[in-house]
PDB file of C-alpha atoms and ligand atoms in Angstrom:
ATOM      1  CA  UNK A  17     -30.734 -24.103-141.444  1.00  0.00           C
ATOM      2  CA  UNK A  18     -34.132 -22.766-142.518  1.00  0.00           C
ATOM      3  CA  UNK A  19     -34.834 -21.771-138.926  1.00  0.00           C
ATOM      4  CA  UNK A  20     -31.640 -19.709-138.650  1.00  0.00           C
ATOM      5  CA  UNK A  21     -32.331 -18.150-142.062  1.00  0.00           C
ATOM      6  CA  UNK A  22     -35.841 -17.163-141.070  1.00  0.00           C
ATOM      7  CA  UNK A  23     -34.567 -15.598-137.884  1.00  0.00           C
ATOM      8  CA  UNK A  24     -31.943 -13.664-139.803  1.00  0.00           C
ATOM      9  CA  UNK A  25     -34.597 -12.629-142.345  1.00  0.00           C
ATOM     10  CA  UNK A  26     -36.851 -11.254-139.600  1.00  0.00           C
ATOM     11  CA  UNK A  27     -33.962  -9.122-138.298  1.00  0.00           C
ATOM     12  CA  UNK A  28     -33.113  -7.869-141.788  1.00  0.00           C
ATOM     13  CA  UNK A  29     -36.705  -6.850-142.296  1.00  0.00           C
ATOM     14  CA  UNK A  30     -36.868  -4.980-139.003  1.00  0.00           C
ATOM     15  CA  UNK A  31     -33.480  -3.330-139.776  1.00  0.00           C
ATOM     16  CA  UNK A  32     -34.632  -2.172-143.192  1.00  0.00           C
ATOM     17  CA  UNK A  33     -37.890  -0.837-141.822  1.00  0.00           C
ATOM     18  CA  UNK A  34     -35.955   1.196-139.235  1.00  0.00           C
ATOM     19  CA  UNK A  35     -33.442   2.411-141.870  1.00  0.00           C
ATOM     20  CA  UNK A  36     -36.269   3.589-144.179  1.00  0.00           C
ATOM     21  CA  UNK A  37     -37.581   5.781-141.342  1.00  0.00           C
ATOM     22  CA  UNK A  38     -34.102   7.141-140.661  1.00  0.00           C
ATOM     23  CA  UNK A  39     -33.310   7.952-144.305  1.00  0.00           C
ATOM     24  CA  UNK A  40     -34.615  11.514-144.186  1.00  0.00           C
ATOM     25  CA  UNK A  41     -32.775  14.519-145.784  1.00  0.00           C
ATOM     26  CA  UNK A  42     -30.033  15.776-143.499  1.00  0.00           C
ATOM     27  CA  UNK A  43     -29.634  12.547-141.481  1.00  0.00           C
ATOM     28  CA  UNK A  44     -25.954  11.634-141.184  1.00  0.00           C
ATOM     29  CA  UNK A  45     -25.179   8.375-143.005  1.00  0.00           C
ATOM     30  CA  UNK A  46     -22.952   7.476-140.033  1.00  0.00           C
ATOM     31  CA  UNK A  47     -26.013   7.666-137.777  1.00  0.00           C
ATOM     32  CA  UNK A  48     -28.028   5.286-140.074  1.00  0.00           C
ATOM     33  CA  UNK A  49     -25.191   2.774-140.152  1.00  0.00           C
ATOM     34  CA  UNK A  50     -24.544   2.787-136.399  1.00  0.00           C
ATOM     35  CA  UNK A  51     -28.225   2.742-135.390  1.00  0.00           C
ATOM     36  CA  UNK A  52     -29.134  -0.040-137.735  1.00  0.00           C
ATOM     37  CA  UNK A  53     -26.129  -2.194-136.755  1.00  0.00           C
ATOM     38  CA  UNK A  54     -27.056  -1.614-133.124  1.00  0.00           C
ATOM     39  CA  UNK A  55     -30.563  -2.845-133.762  1.00  0.00           C
ATOM     40  CA  UNK A  56     -29.170  -5.940-135.451  1.00  0.00           C
ATOM     41  CA  UNK A  57     -26.819  -6.712-132.591  1.00  0.00           C
ATOM     42  CA  UNK A  58     -29.615  -6.030-130.088  1.00  0.00           C
ATOM     43  CA  UNK A  59     -31.729  -8.740-131.772  1.00  0.00           C
ATOM     44  CA  UNK A  60     -29.245 -11.450-130.893  1.00  0.00           C
ATOM     45  CA  UNK A  61     -27.885 -11.650-134.487  1.00  0.00           C
ATOM     46  CA  UNK A  62     -24.813 -10.040-136.114  1.00  0.00           C
ATOM     47  CA  UNK A  63     -24.332  -7.900-139.185  1.00  0.00           C
ATOM     48  CA  UNK A  64     -23.117 -10.170-142.075  1.00  0.00           C
ATOM     49  CA  UNK A  65     -21.436  -7.037-143.384  1.00  0.00           C
ATOM     50  CA  UNK A  66     -21.506  -3.340-142.467  1.00  0.00           C
ATOM     51  CA  UNK A  67     -24.766  -1.552-143.308  1.00  0.00           C
ATOM     52  CA  UNK A  68     -24.255  -0.146-146.811  1.00  0.00           C
ATOM     53  CA  UNK A  69     -25.702   3.294-147.604  1.00  0.00           C
ATOM     54  CA  UNK A  70     -25.356   4.202-151.294  1.00  0.00           C
ATOM     55  CA  UNK A  71     -26.278   7.767-152.195  1.00  0.00           C
ATOM     56  CA  UNK A  72     -27.190   8.582-155.809  1.00  0.00           C
ATOM     57  CA  UNK A  73     -24.450   7.271-158.195  1.00  0.00           C
ATOM     58  CA  UNK A  74     -22.865   5.151-155.500  1.00  0.00           C
ATOM     59  CA  UNK A  75     -24.098   1.684-156.335  1.00  0.00           C
ATOM     60  CA  UNK A  76     -22.457  -0.587-153.758  1.00  0.00           C
ATOM     61  CA  UNK A  77     -19.804  -1.089-151.056  1.00  0.00           C
ATOM     62  CA  UNK A  78     -20.133   2.231-149.181  1.00  0.00           C
ATOM     63  CA  UNK A  79     -20.508   2.249-145.455  1.00  0.00           C
ATOM     64  CA  UNK A  80     -19.906   5.247-143.198  1.00  0.00           C
ATOM     65  CA  UNK A  81     -16.269   5.934-142.283  1.00  0.00           C
ATOM     66  CA  UNK A  82     -15.276   6.885-138.786  1.00  0.00           C
ATOM     67  CA  UNK A  83     -16.377  10.489-138.277  1.00  0.00           C
ATOM     68  CA  UNK A  84     -18.095  10.475-141.685  1.00  0.00           C
ATOM     69  CA  UNK A  85     -19.873  13.766-142.404  1.00  0.00           C
ATOM     70  CA  UNK A  86     -21.888  12.575-145.402  1.00  0.00           C
ATOM     71  CA  UNK A  87     -25.655  13.233-145.093  1.00  0.00           C
ATOM     72  CA  UNK A  88     -28.751  12.008-146.836  1.00  0.00           C
ATOM     73  CA  UNK A  89     -29.396  14.542-149.592  1.00  0.00           C
ATOM     74  CA  UNK A  90     -32.565  16.589-150.024  1.00  0.00           C
ATOM     75  CA  UNK A  91     -33.098  15.215-153.554  1.00  0.00           C
ATOM     76  CA  UNK A  92     -31.773  11.920-154.916  1.00  0.00           C
ATOM     77  CA  UNK A  93     -31.860   8.233-154.032  1.00  0.00           C
ATOM     78  CA  UNK A  94     -30.526   6.365-151.018  1.00  0.00           C
ATOM     79  CA  UNK A  95     -29.946   2.650-151.079  1.00  0.00           C
ATOM     80  CA  UNK A  96     -29.820   0.774-147.819  1.00  0.00           C
ATOM     81  CA  UNK A  97     -28.339  -2.738-148.012  1.00  0.00           C
ATOM     82  CA  UNK A  98     -28.421  -4.862-144.874  1.00  0.00           C
ATOM     83  CA  UNK A  99     -26.942  -8.299-144.170  1.00  0.00           C
ATOM     84  CA  UNK A 100     -27.640 -10.321-141.074  1.00  0.00           C
ATOM     85  CA  UNK A 101     -26.062 -13.594-140.004  1.00  0.00           C
ATOM     86  CA  UNK A 102     -27.256 -16.074-137.488  1.00  0.00           C
ATOM     87  CA  UNK A 103     -24.917 -18.926-136.890  1.00  0.00           C
ATOM     88  CA  UNK A 104     -23.277 -18.190-140.260  1.00  0.00           C
ATOM     89  CA  UNK A 105     -26.591 -18.285-142.165  1.00  0.00           C
ATOM     90  CA  UNK A 106     -26.884 -15.044-144.051  1.00  0.00           C
ATOM     91  CA  UNK A 107     -29.818 -12.989-145.340  1.00  0.00           C
ATOM     92  CA  UNK A 108     -28.972 -10.021-147.543  1.00  0.00           C
ATOM     93  CA  UNK A 109     -31.590  -7.495-148.647  1.00  0.00           C
ATOM     94  CA  UNK A 110     -31.849  -3.902-149.764  1.00  0.00           C
ATOM     95  CA  UNK A 111     -34.318  -1.155-150.548  1.00  0.00           C
ATOM     96  CA  UNK A 112     -34.040   2.265-152.170  1.00  0.00           C
ATOM     97  CA  UNK A 113     -35.696   5.417-150.828  1.00  0.00           C
ATOM     98  CA  UNK A 114     -36.496   8.174-153.354  1.00  0.00           C
ATOM     99  CA  UNK A 115     -35.897  11.662-152.062  1.00  0.00           C
ATOM    100  CA  UNK A 116     -37.929  14.039-154.196  1.00  0.00           C
ATOM    101  CA  UNK A 117     -40.251  13.190-157.096  1.00  0.00           C
ATOM    102  CA  UNK A 118     -37.708  13.186-159.927  1.00  0.00           C
ATOM    103  CA  UNK A 119     -36.417   9.818-158.812  1.00  0.00           C
ATOM    104  CA  UNK A 120     -39.634   8.023-157.910  1.00  0.00           C
ATOM    105  CA  UNK A 121     -39.758   6.396-161.374  1.00  0.00           C
ATOM    106  CA  UNK A 122     -36.224   5.009-161.092  1.00  0.00           C
ATOM    107  CA  UNK A 123     -37.044   3.527-157.708  1.00  0.00           C
ATOM    108  CA  UNK A 124     -40.354   2.093-158.981  1.00  0.00           C
ATOM    109  CA  UNK A 125     -38.456   0.484-161.888  1.00  0.00           C
ATOM    110  CA  UNK A 126     -35.958  -1.237-159.578  1.00  0.00           C
ATOM    111  CA  UNK A 127     -38.754  -2.477-157.312  1.00  0.00           C
ATOM    112  CA  UNK A 128     -40.667  -3.811-160.278  1.00  0.00           C
ATOM    113  CA  UNK A 129     -37.490  -5.516-161.517  1.00  0.00           C
ATOM    114  CA  UNK A 130     -37.211  -7.371-158.212  1.00  0.00           C
ATOM    115  CA  UNK A 131     -40.902  -8.253-158.346  1.00  0.00           C
ATOM    116  CA  UNK A 132     -40.586  -9.921-161.744  1.00  0.00           C
ATOM    117  CA  UNK A 133     -37.303 -11.513-160.813  1.00  0.00           C
ATOM    118  CA  UNK A 134     -38.945 -13.130-157.794  1.00  0.00           C
ATOM    119  CA  UNK A 135     -41.866 -14.186-159.931  1.00  0.00           C
ATOM    120  CA  UNK A 136     -39.414 -15.986-162.270  1.00  0.00           C
ATOM    121  CA  UNK A 137     -37.449 -17.565-159.447  1.00  0.00           C
ATOM    122  CA  UNK A 138     -38.306 -21.226-158.815  1.00  0.00           C
ATOM    123  CA  UNK A 139     -36.425 -24.540-158.811  1.00  0.00           C
ATOM    124  CA  UNK A 140     -35.238 -25.462-162.292  1.00  0.00           C
ATOM    125  CA  UNK A 141     -35.145 -21.928-163.724  1.00  0.00           C
ATOM    126  CA  UNK A 142     -31.766 -20.830-164.974  1.00  0.00           C
ATOM    127  CA  UNK A 143     -30.155 -17.783-163.428  1.00  0.00           C
ATOM    128  CA  UNK A 144     -29.919 -15.950-166.798  1.00  0.00           C
ATOM    129  CA  UNK A 145     -33.663 -16.241-167.214  1.00  0.00           C
ATOM    130  CA  UNK A 146     -34.102 -14.237-164.070  1.00  0.00           C
ATOM    131  CA  UNK A 147     -31.727 -11.717-165.599  1.00  0.00           C
ATOM    132  CA  UNK A 148     -33.929 -11.510-168.659  1.00  0.00           C
ATOM    133  CA  UNK A 149     -36.944 -10.568-166.533  1.00  0.00           C
ATOM    134  CA  UNK A 150     -34.823  -7.920-164.766  1.00  0.00           C
ATOM    135  CA  UNK A 151     -33.520  -6.263-167.927  1.00  0.00           C
ATOM    136  CA  UNK A 152     -36.930  -6.218-169.506  1.00  0.00           C
ATOM    137  CA  UNK A 153     -38.479  -4.532-166.493  1.00  0.00           C
ATOM    138  CA  UNK A 154     -35.751  -1.870-166.349  1.00  0.00           C
ATOM    139  CA  UNK A 155     -36.166  -1.098-170.045  1.00  0.00           C
ATOM    140  CA  UNK A 156     -39.960  -0.982-169.830  1.00  0.00           C
ATOM    141  CA  UNK A 157     -39.478   2.002-167.510  1.00  0.00           C
ATOM    142  CA  UNK A 158     -36.962   3.612-169.823  1.00  0.00           C
ATOM    143  CA  UNK A 159     -33.864   2.729-167.779  1.00  0.00           C
ATOM    144  CA  UNK A 160     -31.008   0.234-167.902  1.00  0.00           C
ATOM    145  CA  UNK A 161     -29.951  -2.506-165.537  1.00  0.00           C
ATOM    146  CA  UNK A 162     -26.422  -2.301-164.210  1.00  0.00           C
ATOM    147  CA  UNK A 163     -24.734  -4.876-166.395  1.00  0.00           C
ATOM    148  CA  UNK A 164     -21.674  -5.507-164.266  1.00  0.00           C
ATOM    149  CA  UNK A 165     -23.347  -6.094-160.896  1.00  0.00           C
ATOM    150  CA  UNK A 166     -25.046  -9.326-160.003  1.00  0.00           C
ATOM    151  CA  UNK A 167     -27.066 -11.222-157.421  1.00  0.00           C
ATOM    152  CA  UNK A 168     -25.303 -14.174-155.953  1.00  0.00           C
ATOM    153  CA  UNK A 169     -25.642 -17.607-154.354  1.00  0.00           C
ATOM    154  CA  UNK A 170     -24.992 -17.595-150.600  1.00  0.00           C
ATOM    155  CA  UNK A 171     -23.421 -20.328-148.470  1.00  0.00           C
ATOM    156  CA  UNK A 172     -22.882 -20.550-144.747  1.00  0.00           C
ATOM    157  CA  UNK A 173     -20.383 -17.790-143.786  1.00  0.00           C
ATOM    158  CA  UNK A 174     -19.939 -16.947-147.515  1.00  0.00           C
ATOM    159  CA  UNK A 175     -21.886 -14.082-149.054  1.00  0.00           C
ATOM    160  CA  UNK A 176     -20.701 -14.525-152.600  1.00  0.00           C
ATOM    161  CA  UNK A 177     -20.552 -18.286-153.221  1.00  0.00           C
ATOM    162  CA  UNK A 178     -19.616 -18.134-156.918  1.00  0.00           C
ATOM    163  CA  UNK A 179     -22.867 -18.625-158.852  1.00  0.00           C
ATOM    164  CA  UNK A 180     -24.426 -15.323-159.909  1.00  0.00           C
ATOM    165  CA  UNK A 181     -27.799 -13.960-160.957  1.00  0.00           C
ATOM    166  CA  UNK A 182     -27.127 -11.423-163.680  1.00  0.00           C
ATOM    167  CA  UNK A 183     -29.232  -8.302-164.318  1.00  0.00           C
ATOM    168  CA  UNK A 184     -29.591  -9.221-168.024  1.00  0.00           C
ATOM    169  CA  UNK A 185     -29.851 -12.532-169.961  1.00  0.00           C
ATOM    170  CA  UNK A 186     -26.198 -13.458-169.619  1.00  0.00           C
ATOM    171  CA  UNK A 187     -26.294 -17.096-170.663  1.00  0.00           C
ATOM    172  CA  UNK A 188     -22.983 -17.790-169.020  1.00  0.00           C
ATOM    173  CA  UNK A 189     -25.056 -17.852-165.813  1.00  0.00           C
ATOM    174  CA  UNK A 190     -26.375 -21.232-166.939  1.00  0.00           C
ATOM    175  CA  UNK A 191     -26.902 -22.864-163.513  1.00  0.00           C
ATOM    176  CA  UNK A 192     -30.445 -23.726-162.513  1.00  0.00           C
ATOM    177  CA  UNK A 193     -31.818 -22.900-159.099  1.00  0.00           C
ATOM    178  CA  UNK A 194     -32.075 -26.100-157.120  1.00  0.00           C
ATOM    179  CA  UNK A 195     -33.726 -27.073-153.851  1.00  0.00           C
ATOM    180  CA  UNK A 196     -31.576 -26.166-150.864  1.00  0.00           C
ATOM    181  CA  UNK A 197     -29.885 -23.266-152.582  1.00  0.00           C
ATOM    182  CA  UNK A 198     -29.892 -19.793-151.098  1.00  0.00           C
ATOM    183  CA  UNK A 199     -29.761 -16.821-153.481  1.00  0.00           C
ATOM    184  CA  UNK A 200     -29.624 -13.096-153.104  1.00  0.00           C
ATOM    185  CA  UNK A 201     -31.443 -11.519-156.036  1.00  0.00           C
ATOM    186  CA  UNK A 202     -30.664  -7.858-156.496  1.00  0.00           C
ATOM    187  CA  UNK A 203     -31.633  -5.853-159.559  1.00  0.00           C
ATOM    188  CA  UNK A 204     -29.770  -2.576-159.936  1.00  0.00           C
ATOM    189  CA  UNK A 205     -31.402  -0.035-162.308  1.00  0.00           C
ATOM    190  CA  UNK A 206     -29.924   3.231-163.502  1.00  0.00           C
ATOM    191  CA  UNK A 207     -30.597   6.296-165.598  1.00  0.00           C
ATOM    192  CA  UNK A 208     -26.966   6.167-166.683  1.00  0.00           C
ATOM    193  CA  UNK A 209     -24.989   3.936-168.997  1.00  0.00           C
ATOM    194  CA  UNK A 210     -25.421   0.815-166.909  1.00  0.00           C
ATOM    195  CA  UNK A 211     -21.899   0.068-165.692  1.00  0.00           C
ATOM    196  CA  UNK A 212     -20.194   0.627-162.391  1.00  0.00           C
ATOM    197  CA  UNK A 213     -16.548   1.390-161.876  1.00  0.00           C
ATOM    198  CA  UNK A 214     -14.274   1.804-158.853  1.00  0.00           C
ATOM    199  CA  UNK A 215     -14.154   5.221-157.224  1.00  0.00           C
ATOM    200  CA  UNK A 216     -10.769   4.625-155.605  1.00  0.00           C
ATOM    201  CA  UNK A 217     -11.997   4.471-152.053  1.00  0.00           C
ATOM    202  CA  UNK A 218     -12.387   1.572-149.671  1.00  0.00           C
ATOM    203  CA  UNK A 219     -14.696   1.604-146.601  1.00  0.00           C
ATOM    204  CA  UNK A 220     -15.250  -2.167-146.125  1.00  0.00           C
ATOM    205  CA  UNK A 221     -12.678  -4.908-145.595  1.00  0.00           C
ATOM    206  CA  UNK A 222     -12.525  -8.649-145.058  1.00  0.00           C
ATOM    207  CA  UNK A 223      -9.889 -10.817-143.337  1.00  0.00           C
ATOM    208  CA  UNK A 224      -8.128 -13.090-145.913  1.00  0.00           C
ATOM    209  CA  UNK A 225      -5.052 -14.343-144.048  1.00  0.00           C
ATOM    210  CA  UNK A 226      -4.924 -15.410-140.390  1.00  0.00           C
ATOM    211  CA  UNK A 227      -1.374 -16.709-139.979  1.00  0.00           C
ATOM    212  CA  UNK A 228       0.693 -13.523-140.283  1.00  0.00           C
ATOM    213  CA  UNK A 229       2.629 -12.929-137.043  1.00  0.00           C
ATOM    214  CA  UNK A 230       3.166  -9.192-137.660  1.00  0.00           C
ATOM    215  CA  UNK A 231      -0.597  -8.664-137.779  1.00  0.00           C
ATOM    216  CA  UNK A 232      -1.527 -11.062-134.965  1.00  0.00           C
ATOM    217  CA  UNK A 233      -3.258  -8.403-132.853  1.00  0.00           C
ATOM    218  CA  UNK A 234      -5.380  -7.059-135.722  1.00  0.00           C
ATOM    219  CA  UNK A 235      -6.237 -10.585-136.927  1.00  0.00           C
ATOM    220  CA  UNK A 236      -7.339 -11.712-133.466  1.00  0.00           C
ATOM    221  CA  UNK A 237      -9.539  -8.699-132.902  1.00  0.00           C
ATOM    222  CA  UNK A 238     -11.184  -8.777-136.392  1.00  0.00           C
ATOM    223  CA  UNK A 239     -11.625 -12.546-136.390  1.00  0.00           C
ATOM    224  CA  UNK A 240     -13.417 -12.560-133.021  1.00  0.00           C
ATOM    225  CA  UNK A 241     -16.024 -10.115-134.212  1.00  0.00           C
ATOM    226  CA  UNK A 242     -16.429 -10.667-137.969  1.00  0.00           C
ATOM    227  CA  UNK A 243     -14.732 -13.989-138.742  1.00  0.00           C
ATOM    228  CA  UNK A 244     -14.295 -14.221-142.490  1.00  0.00           C
ATOM    229  CA  UNK A 245     -17.161 -11.790-143.175  1.00  0.00           C
ATOM    230  CA  UNK A 246     -16.824  -8.123-144.239  1.00  0.00           C
ATOM    231  CA  UNK A 247     -16.332  -5.433-141.591  1.00  0.00           C
ATOM    232  CA  UNK A 248     -16.037  -1.716-141.151  1.00  0.00           C
ATOM    233  CA  UNK A 249     -13.005  -0.099-139.396  1.00  0.00           C
ATOM    234  CA  UNK A 250     -15.725   1.761-137.325  1.00  0.00           C
ATOM    235  CA  UNK A 251     -16.345  -1.497-135.484  1.00  0.00           C
ATOM    236  CA  UNK A 252     -12.775  -1.465-134.101  1.00  0.00           C
ATOM    237  CA  UNK A 253     -11.881   1.809-132.335  1.00  0.00           C
ATOM    238  CA  UNK A 254      -8.828  -0.037-130.901  1.00  0.00           C
ATOM    239  CA  UNK A 255      -7.327  -0.451-134.438  1.00  0.00           C
ATOM    240  CA  UNK A 256      -6.262   2.723-136.170  1.00  0.00           C
ATOM    241  CA  UNK A 257      -6.568   3.427-139.894  1.00  0.00           C
ATOM    242  CA  UNK A 258      -2.810   3.186-140.433  1.00  0.00           C
ATOM    243  CA  UNK A 259      -2.882  -0.459-139.194  1.00  0.00           C
ATOM    244  CA  UNK A 260      -5.835  -1.256-141.412  1.00  0.00           C
ATOM    245  CA  UNK A 261      -4.012   0.260-144.390  1.00  0.00           C
ATOM    246  CA  UNK A 262      -0.832  -1.718-143.606  1.00  0.00           C
ATOM    247  CA  UNK A 263      -2.780  -4.949-143.333  1.00  0.00           C
ATOM    248  CA  UNK A 264      -4.484  -4.206-146.576  1.00  0.00           C
ATOM    249  CA  UNK A 265      -1.191  -3.553-148.356  1.00  0.00           C
ATOM    250  CA  UNK A 266       0.228  -6.789-146.934  1.00  0.00           C
ATOM    251  CA  UNK A 267      -2.702  -8.815-148.295  1.00  0.00           C
ATOM    252  CA  UNK A 268      -3.987  -9.675-144.811  1.00  0.00           C
ATOM    253  CA  UNK A 269      -7.190  -7.714-145.603  1.00  0.00           C
ATOM    254  CA  UNK A 270      -9.202  -7.637-148.800  1.00  0.00           C
ATOM    255  CA  UNK A 271     -10.707  -4.197-149.515  1.00  0.00           C
ATOM    256  CA  UNK A 272     -13.992  -3.719-151.296  1.00  0.00           C
ATOM    257  CA  UNK A 273     -13.764  -0.717-153.666  1.00  0.00           C
ATOM    258  CA  UNK A 274     -16.734   1.715-153.578  1.00  0.00           C
ATOM    259  CA  UNK A 275     -18.558   1.181-156.859  1.00  0.00           C
ATOM    260  CA  UNK A 276     -20.099   4.146-158.723  1.00  0.00           C
ATOM    261  CA  UNK A 277     -22.042   4.375-161.955  1.00  0.00           C
ATOM    262  CA  UNK A 278     -19.411   5.342-164.455  1.00  0.00           C
ATOM    263  CA  UNK A 279     -21.446   8.013-166.302  1.00  0.00           C
ATOM    264  CA  UNK A 280     -22.681   9.498-163.010  1.00  0.00           C
ATOM    265  CA  UNK A 281     -26.130   7.958-163.406  1.00  0.00           C
ATOM    266  CA  UNK A 282     -28.178   7.450-160.293  1.00  0.00           C
ATOM    267  CA  UNK A 283     -28.684   3.871-159.209  1.00  0.00           C
ATOM    268  CA  UNK A 284     -31.660   2.190-157.484  1.00  0.00           C
ATOM    269  CA  UNK A 285     -31.527  -1.329-156.027  1.00  0.00           C
ATOM    270  CA  UNK A 286     -33.920  -3.745-154.397  1.00  0.00           C
ATOM    271  CA  UNK A 287     -32.718  -7.055-153.023  1.00  0.00           C
ATOM    272  CA  UNK A 288     -34.274 -10.159-151.525  1.00  0.00           C
ATOM    273  CA  UNK A 289     -32.752 -13.417-150.276  1.00  0.00           C
ATOM    274  CA  UNK A 290     -34.617 -16.589-151.189  1.00  0.00           C
ATOM    275  CA  UNK A 291     -34.391 -20.166-150.025  1.00  0.00           C
ATOM    276  CA  UNK A 292     -35.093 -22.552-152.897  1.00  0.00           C
ATOM    277  CA  UNK A 293     -37.607 -25.167-151.735  1.00  0.00           C
ATOM    278  CA  UNK A 294     -38.870 -28.253-153.561  1.00  0.00           C
ATOM    279  CA  UNK A 295     -41.337 -26.445-155.811  1.00  0.00           C
ATOM    280  CA  UNK A 296     -41.150 -22.754-154.920  1.00  0.00           C
ATOM    281  CA  UNK A 297     -38.914 -20.198-153.290  1.00  0.00           C
ATOM    282  CA  UNK A 298     -39.277 -18.901-149.743  1.00  0.00           C
ATOM    283  CA  UNK A 299     -38.758 -15.117-149.392  1.00  0.00           C
ATOM    284  CA  UNK A 300     -36.682 -14.507-146.269  1.00  0.00           C
ATOM    285  CA  UNK A 301     -36.816 -10.688-145.868  1.00  0.00           C
ATOM    286  CA  UNK A 302     -40.027  -9.886-147.738  1.00  0.00           C
ATOM    287  CA  UNK A 303     -38.392  -6.761-149.035  1.00  0.00           C
ATOM    288  CA  UNK A 304     -41.185  -5.830-151.475  1.00  0.00           C
ATOM    289  CA  UNK A 305     -43.638  -5.453-148.633  1.00  0.00           C
ATOM    290  CA  UNK A 306     -41.533  -2.690-147.038  1.00  0.00           C
ATOM    291  CA  UNK A 307     -41.997   0.058-149.642  1.00  0.00           C
TER     292      UNK A 307
HETATM  293 MN1   MN B   6     -26.940  -6.675-150.351  1.00  0.00          MN
HETATM  294 MN1   MN B   7     -26.196  -9.128-152.191  1.00  0.00          MN
END
């Protein structure tokens, strides 16, 4: 397991490094997603989900649509969130690139929040205690964490395995990190109110039912490539958007809503996946070394 995780982590790191170079003003978001996914597939691994590119107030769950015309802005923030799976073992990591000096502080705050979170992460520590470190770091820089987004425990072929790592000391996250666990720790920091809401758009889906005869063709195609993990319609030129929409309405596909900061605040995010060892945690993507 650890071997597969380390391999996935190496690919995530290379993918993020490449994405950081690509994230220049005027670059099409579609180009970033496609090129980075190509790098992942070329490394003998697979995307664990479509490459997410979140511009400014878009916090999560946005990947380029087919023929997307969105570009990296001249000023703002761009989050790049990459997941790679090797034999079902998933590493999930993200960085934020500041475009223009007004947002360097916000990005620095999110990076610092991940740094202190990883410092707090060790076997026996409770997830809410990591959240306490995250909120403190965000506030020290004059910002807020995003209260309704969390990090998460990962299991084989399952990105969100139930247990969460909050971005504030939410004591309902009472579970302790224990040896053998895999966690994605991902502070989100904003200059807005600190809450995300749905924008009313879906760019990422996941297969949830596999026994529906009317959707057999779509199910077979999606399952062969993505299994139960999230995918982008971009990956399947042979399936048109009307069929995706029908499968979504019928409950065959789950859709992930694009999440935006509700007050329009800009959002920065850094994420690392850790393997909890006997007396420390192993960093799988080494995100903090990238920026
Ligand atoms: Mn992620
Ligand atoms: Mn994650």
